[in-house]
Coordinates of C-alpha atoms in Angstrom, one line a residue:
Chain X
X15 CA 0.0 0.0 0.0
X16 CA 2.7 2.3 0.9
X17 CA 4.4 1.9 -2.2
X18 CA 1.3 2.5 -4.4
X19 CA 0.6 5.9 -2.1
X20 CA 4.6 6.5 -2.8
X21 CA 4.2 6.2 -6.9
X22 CA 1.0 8.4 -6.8
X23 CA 2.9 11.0 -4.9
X24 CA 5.6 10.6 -7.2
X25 CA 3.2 11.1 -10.5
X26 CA 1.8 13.6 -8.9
X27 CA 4.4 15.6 -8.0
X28 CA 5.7 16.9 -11.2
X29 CA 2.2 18.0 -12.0
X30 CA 1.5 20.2 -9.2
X31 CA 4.9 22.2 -10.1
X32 CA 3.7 22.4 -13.6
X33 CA 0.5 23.8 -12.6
X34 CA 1.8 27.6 -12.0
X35 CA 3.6 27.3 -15.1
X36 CA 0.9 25.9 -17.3
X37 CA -2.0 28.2 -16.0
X38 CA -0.1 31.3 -16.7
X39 CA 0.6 29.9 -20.1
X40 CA -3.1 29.3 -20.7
X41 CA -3.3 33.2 -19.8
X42 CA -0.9 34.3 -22.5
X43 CA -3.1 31.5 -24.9
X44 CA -6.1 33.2 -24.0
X45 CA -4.9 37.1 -24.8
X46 CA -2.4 36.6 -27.3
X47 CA -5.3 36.1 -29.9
X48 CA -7.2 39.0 -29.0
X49 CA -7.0 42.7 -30.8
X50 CA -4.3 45.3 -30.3
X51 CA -2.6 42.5 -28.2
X52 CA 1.4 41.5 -29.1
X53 CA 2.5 38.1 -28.0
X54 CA 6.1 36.6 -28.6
X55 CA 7.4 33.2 -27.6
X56 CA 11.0 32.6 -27.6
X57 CA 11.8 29.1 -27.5
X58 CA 14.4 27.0 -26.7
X59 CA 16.1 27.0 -29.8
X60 CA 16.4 30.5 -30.3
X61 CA 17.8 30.4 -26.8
X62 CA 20.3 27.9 -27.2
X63 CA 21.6 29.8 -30.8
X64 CA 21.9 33.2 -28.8
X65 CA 23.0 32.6 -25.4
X66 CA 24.7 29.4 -26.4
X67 CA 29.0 29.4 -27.4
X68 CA 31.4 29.0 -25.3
X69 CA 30.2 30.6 -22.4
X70 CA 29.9 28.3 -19.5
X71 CA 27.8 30.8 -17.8
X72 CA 25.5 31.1 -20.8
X73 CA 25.1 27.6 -21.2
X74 CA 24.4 26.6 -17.4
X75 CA 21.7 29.6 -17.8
X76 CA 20.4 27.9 -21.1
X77 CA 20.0 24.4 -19.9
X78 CA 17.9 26.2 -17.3
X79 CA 15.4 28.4 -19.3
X80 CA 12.6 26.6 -21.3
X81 CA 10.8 29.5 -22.9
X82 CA 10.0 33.3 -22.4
X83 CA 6.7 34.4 -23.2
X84 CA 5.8 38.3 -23.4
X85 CA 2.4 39.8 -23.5
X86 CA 1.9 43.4 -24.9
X87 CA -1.3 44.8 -24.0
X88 CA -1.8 48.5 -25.1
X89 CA -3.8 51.0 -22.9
X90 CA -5.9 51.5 -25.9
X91 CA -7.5 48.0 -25.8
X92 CA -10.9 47.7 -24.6
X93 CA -13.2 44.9 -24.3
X94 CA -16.7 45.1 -23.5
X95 CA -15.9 48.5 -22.0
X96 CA -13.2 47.8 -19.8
X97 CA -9.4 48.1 -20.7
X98 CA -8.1 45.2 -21.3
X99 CA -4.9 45.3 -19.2
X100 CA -7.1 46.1 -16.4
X101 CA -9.3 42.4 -17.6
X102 CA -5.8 40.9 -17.6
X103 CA -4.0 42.4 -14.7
X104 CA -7.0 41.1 -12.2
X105 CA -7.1 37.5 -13.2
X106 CA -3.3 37.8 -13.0
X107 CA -3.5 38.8 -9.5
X108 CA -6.0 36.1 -9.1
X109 CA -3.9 33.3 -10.2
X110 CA -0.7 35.4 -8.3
X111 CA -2.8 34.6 -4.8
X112 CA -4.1 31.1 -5.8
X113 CA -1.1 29.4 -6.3
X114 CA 0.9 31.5 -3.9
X115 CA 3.3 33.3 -6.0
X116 CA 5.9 35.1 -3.7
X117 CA 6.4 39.0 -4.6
X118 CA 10.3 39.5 -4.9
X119 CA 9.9 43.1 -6.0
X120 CA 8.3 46.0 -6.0
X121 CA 9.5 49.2 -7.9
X122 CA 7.5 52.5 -8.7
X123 CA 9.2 54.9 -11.2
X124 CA 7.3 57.8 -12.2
X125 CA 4.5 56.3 -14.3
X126 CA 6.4 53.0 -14.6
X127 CA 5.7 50.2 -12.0
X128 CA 7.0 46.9 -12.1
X129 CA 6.5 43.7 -10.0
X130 CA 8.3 40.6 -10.1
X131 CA 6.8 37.0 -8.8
X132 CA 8.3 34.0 -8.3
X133 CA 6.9 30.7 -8.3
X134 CA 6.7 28.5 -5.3
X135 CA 8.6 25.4 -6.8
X136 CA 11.6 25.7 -8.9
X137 CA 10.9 24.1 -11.7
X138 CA 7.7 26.6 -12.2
X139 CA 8.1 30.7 -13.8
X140 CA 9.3 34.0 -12.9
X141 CA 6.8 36.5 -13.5
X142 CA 7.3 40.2 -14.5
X143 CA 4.6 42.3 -14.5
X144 CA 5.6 45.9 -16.1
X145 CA 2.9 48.8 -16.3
X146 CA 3.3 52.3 -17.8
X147 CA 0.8 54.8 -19.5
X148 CA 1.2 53.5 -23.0
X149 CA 0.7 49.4 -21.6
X150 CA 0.8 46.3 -19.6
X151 CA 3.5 44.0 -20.7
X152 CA 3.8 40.3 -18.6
X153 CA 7.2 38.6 -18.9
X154 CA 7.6 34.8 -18.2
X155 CA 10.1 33.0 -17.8
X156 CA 9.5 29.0 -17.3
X157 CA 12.0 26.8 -16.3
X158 CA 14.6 26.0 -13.4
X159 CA 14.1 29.6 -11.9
X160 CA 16.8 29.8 -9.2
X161 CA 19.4 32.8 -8.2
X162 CA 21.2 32.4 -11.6
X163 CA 18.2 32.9 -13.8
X164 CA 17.0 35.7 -11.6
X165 CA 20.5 37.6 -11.1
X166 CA 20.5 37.4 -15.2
X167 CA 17.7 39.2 -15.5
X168 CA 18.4 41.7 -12.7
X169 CA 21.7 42.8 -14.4
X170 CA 20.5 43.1 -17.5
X171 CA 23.2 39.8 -19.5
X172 CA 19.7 38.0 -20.3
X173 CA 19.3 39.6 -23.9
X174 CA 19.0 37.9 -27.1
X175 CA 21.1 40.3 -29.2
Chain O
X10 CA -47.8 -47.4 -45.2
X11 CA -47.5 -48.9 -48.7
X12 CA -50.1 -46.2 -50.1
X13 CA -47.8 -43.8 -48.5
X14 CA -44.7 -44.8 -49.8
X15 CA -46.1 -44.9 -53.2
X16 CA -47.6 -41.5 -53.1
X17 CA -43.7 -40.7 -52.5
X18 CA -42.1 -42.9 -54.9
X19 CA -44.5 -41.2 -57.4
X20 CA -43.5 -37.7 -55.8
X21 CA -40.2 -38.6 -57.1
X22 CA -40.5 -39.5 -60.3
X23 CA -42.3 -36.1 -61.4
X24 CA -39.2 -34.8 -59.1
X25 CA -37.0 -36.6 -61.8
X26 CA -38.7 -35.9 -64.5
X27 CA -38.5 -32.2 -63.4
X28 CA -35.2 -32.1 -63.0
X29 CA -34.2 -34.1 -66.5
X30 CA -36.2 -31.5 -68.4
X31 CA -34.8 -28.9 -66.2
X32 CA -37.8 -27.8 -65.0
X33 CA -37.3 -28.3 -60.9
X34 CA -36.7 -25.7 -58.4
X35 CA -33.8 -25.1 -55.7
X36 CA -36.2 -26.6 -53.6
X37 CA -37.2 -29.6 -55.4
X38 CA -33.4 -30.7 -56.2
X39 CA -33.3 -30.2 -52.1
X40 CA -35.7 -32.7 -51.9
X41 CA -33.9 -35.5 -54.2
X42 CA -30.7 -35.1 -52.2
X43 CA -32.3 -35.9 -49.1
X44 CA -34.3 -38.8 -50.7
X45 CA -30.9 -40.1 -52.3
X46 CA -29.0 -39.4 -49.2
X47 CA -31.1 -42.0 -47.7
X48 CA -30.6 -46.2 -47.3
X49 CA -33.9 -46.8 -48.5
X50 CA -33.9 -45.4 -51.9
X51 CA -36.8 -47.4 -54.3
X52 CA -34.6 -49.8 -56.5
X53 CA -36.2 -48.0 -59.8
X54 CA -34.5 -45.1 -58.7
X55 CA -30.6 -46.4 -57.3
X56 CA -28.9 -45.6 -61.0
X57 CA -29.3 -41.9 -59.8
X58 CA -28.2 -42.2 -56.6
X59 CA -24.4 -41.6 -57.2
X60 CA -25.4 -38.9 -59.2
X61 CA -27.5 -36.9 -56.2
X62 CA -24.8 -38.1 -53.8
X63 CA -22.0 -36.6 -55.8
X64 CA -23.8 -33.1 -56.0
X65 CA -24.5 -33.5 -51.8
X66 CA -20.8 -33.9 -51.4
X67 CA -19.0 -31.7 -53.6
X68 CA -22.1 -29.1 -52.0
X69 CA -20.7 -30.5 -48.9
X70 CA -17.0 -29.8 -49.7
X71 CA -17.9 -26.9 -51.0
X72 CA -19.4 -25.5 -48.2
X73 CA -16.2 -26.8 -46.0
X74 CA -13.9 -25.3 -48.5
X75 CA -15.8 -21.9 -48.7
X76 CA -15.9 -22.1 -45.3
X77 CA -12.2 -22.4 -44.9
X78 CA -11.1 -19.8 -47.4
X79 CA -13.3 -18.0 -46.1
X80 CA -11.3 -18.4 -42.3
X81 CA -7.9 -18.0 -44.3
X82 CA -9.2 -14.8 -46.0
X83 CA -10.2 -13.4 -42.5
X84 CA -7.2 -14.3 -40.8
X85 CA -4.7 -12.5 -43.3
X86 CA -7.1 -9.8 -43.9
X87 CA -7.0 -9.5 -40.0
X88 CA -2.8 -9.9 -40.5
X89 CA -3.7 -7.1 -43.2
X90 CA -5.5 -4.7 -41.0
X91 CA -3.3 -5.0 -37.7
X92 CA 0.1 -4.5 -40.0
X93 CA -2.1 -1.9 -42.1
X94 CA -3.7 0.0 -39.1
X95 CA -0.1 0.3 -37.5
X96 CA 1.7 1.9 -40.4
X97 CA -0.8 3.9 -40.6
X98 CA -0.6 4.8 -37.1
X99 CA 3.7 4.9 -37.0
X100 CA 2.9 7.1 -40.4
X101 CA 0.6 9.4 -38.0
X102 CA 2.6 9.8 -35.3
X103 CA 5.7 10.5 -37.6
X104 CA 3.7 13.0 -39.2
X105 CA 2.6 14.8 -36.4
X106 CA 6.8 15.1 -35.5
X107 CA 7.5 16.5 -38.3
X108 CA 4.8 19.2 -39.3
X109 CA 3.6 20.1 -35.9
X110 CA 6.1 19.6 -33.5
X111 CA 9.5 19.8 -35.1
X112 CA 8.9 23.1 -36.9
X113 CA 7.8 24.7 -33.4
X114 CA 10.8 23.0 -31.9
X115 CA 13.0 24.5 -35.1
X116 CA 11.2 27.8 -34.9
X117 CA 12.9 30.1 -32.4
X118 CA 11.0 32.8 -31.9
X119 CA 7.1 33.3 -33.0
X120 CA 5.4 36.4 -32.7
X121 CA 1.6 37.7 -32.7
X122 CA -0.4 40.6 -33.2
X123 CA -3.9 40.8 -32.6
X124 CA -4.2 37.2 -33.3
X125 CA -2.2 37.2 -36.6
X126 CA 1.1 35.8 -36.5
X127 CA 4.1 38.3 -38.0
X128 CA 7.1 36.6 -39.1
X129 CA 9.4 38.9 -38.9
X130 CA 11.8 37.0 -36.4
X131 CA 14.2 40.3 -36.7
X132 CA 11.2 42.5 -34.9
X133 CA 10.8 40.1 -32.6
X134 CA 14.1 39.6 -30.9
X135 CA 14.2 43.3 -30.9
X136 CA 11.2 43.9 -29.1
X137 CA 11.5 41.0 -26.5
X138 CA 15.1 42.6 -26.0
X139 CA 13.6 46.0 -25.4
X140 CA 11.2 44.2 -22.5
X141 CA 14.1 42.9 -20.9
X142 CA 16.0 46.1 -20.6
X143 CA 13.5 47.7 -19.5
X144 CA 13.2 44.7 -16.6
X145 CA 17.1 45.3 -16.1
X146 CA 16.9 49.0 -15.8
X147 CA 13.8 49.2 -13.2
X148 CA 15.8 46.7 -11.6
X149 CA 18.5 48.9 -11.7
X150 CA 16.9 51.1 -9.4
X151 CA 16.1 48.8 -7.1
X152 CA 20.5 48.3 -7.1
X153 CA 20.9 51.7 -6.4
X154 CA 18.2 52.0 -3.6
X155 CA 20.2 48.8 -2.3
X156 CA 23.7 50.2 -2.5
X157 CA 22.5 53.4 -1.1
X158 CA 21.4 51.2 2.1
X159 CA 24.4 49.6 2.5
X160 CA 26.6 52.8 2.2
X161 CA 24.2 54.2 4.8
X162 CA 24.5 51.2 7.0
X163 CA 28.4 52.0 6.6
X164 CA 28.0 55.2 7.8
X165 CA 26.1 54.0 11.4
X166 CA 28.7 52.1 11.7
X167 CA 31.2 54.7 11.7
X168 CA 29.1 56.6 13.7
X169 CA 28.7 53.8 16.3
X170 CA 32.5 53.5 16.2
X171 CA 33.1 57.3 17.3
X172 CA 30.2 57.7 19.7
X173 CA 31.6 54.4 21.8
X174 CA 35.0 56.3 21.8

């Protein structure tokens, strides 16, 4: 018996740290076909071709990163009379509390705020949500998210050119 | 009895007779098998008897033989359909590698707006490059704020130093 409950736990494991990182995908599914929106998807690939060499550094980052998804919602966008970012930003927020993201950062610029989530279990997304004026852009990042992937970011040697 | 078996031996003459002038019915040629599949056949009649019996068993190993091709022909077209069915399925699956998910997996950056998808993987980098700078230089702020703790921190400590003395 206590082997079966054992390989349950053990299918059932990897699952539940997917879960943050595939409902956040189903949100960038979900908006990325409606109007005014911009959605890009860097995969792996592109990844491995840019980051890739003979940097150990880059390649340890690499082997950690599975995709980055950005969401571009202008101010401009309305549905059903509301702004969409606003449509966006609340079930956001709703998934932020239901699966317990942890807020790392919180940064108010001028007009420009920015807040940065982390997933409970590694293997799950970093989340970036950036607000201005002109729009609400989300940033995910899925993968291995530790201090590496989150320090690359930070200081800016995540870029793809 | 002898009435009755008269009345058949009759019966089967016109049966004969029938089926000589090739007048008798499915039925009626039936009905002359049975009778000549039988041990008491009238003596008048025995000289057709290996006739009718010859028809009852090539019908008889007929039936066995159509029965048995018909076996054979299911089993390979069985054979047929499993190997068939499973090319078809490898054929699927290796389909479904190459046009959905190998191009995705090839394709390194995909972009959409407003539903269509641009490819202009050029514009793309570019603009998920401009979202992480600007990431990197909110972030930046949140470095200086840091560094501005730490210097301040430095400075109590100083201060701490000089106020024990």
């Amino acid at each position: 018996m206590k082997k079966v409950i054992l390989i349950l736990l053990a299918a059932v494991c990897p699952l539940l740290a997917n879960a943050q990182s595939k409902q956040i995908s189903e949100i960038f599914d979900k908006y990325e076909k409606k109007k005014h929106v911009e959605s890009i998807v860097v995969t792996p690939s592109l990844l491995g071709f840019m980051l890739g060499g003979e940097d150990k550094e880059a390649k340890d980052l690499m082997s950690k990163i599975k995709e980055i998804r950005i969401l571009n919602v202008p101010t401009n966008a309305i549905e059903n009379g509301v702004p969409l970012r606003q449509i966006l930003k609340d079930e956001l927020d709703k998934l932020i509390i239901k699966e317990q993201f942890a807020r790392a950062v919180k940064v108010n610029d001028g007009d420009e705020l920015l807040e940065v989530y982390i997933s409970q279990n590694d293997k799950g997304a970093l989340l970036f949500l950036a607000s201005s004026t002109a729009e609400f852009a989300v940033i995910s990042i899925f993968g291995k998210i530790d201090k590496e992937v989150i320090n690359s970011v930070m200081n800016g040697s995540l870029k793809l050119k | 009895m002898e009435k009755i078996q008269t009345t058949k031996t009759e019966n089967i003459r016109v049966l004969l007779e029938m089926y000589f002038n090739g007048d008798s019915t499915l039925q009626d040629e039936e009905t002359l098998r049975n009778y000549f599949s039988r041990n008491d056949i009238d003596p008048e009649f025995k000289q057709y008897s290996p006739l009718f019996n010859y028809f009852s068993q090539e019908k008889g190993a007929m039936d066995t033989h159509t029965k048995d091709t018909h076996t054979k022909v299911k089993h390979i077209f069985t054979k047929k359909m499993f190997f068939s069915s499973f090319s078809l399925s490898a054929a699927a699956a290796l389909a479904i590698f190459t046009f959905i998910l190998w191009p995705d997996q090839q394709k390194g950056v995909e972009m959409m707006i407003g539903g269509e998808r641009i490819n202009n993987e050029q514009l793309a980098i570019s603009k998920t490059d401009e979202q992480l700078k600007k990431i990197s230089s909110m972030m930046g702020i949140v470095d200086q704020s840091t560094s501005s703790l730490k210097k301040l921190s430095n400075v109590e400590k100083s201060l701490s130093i000089i106020s024990k003395k």
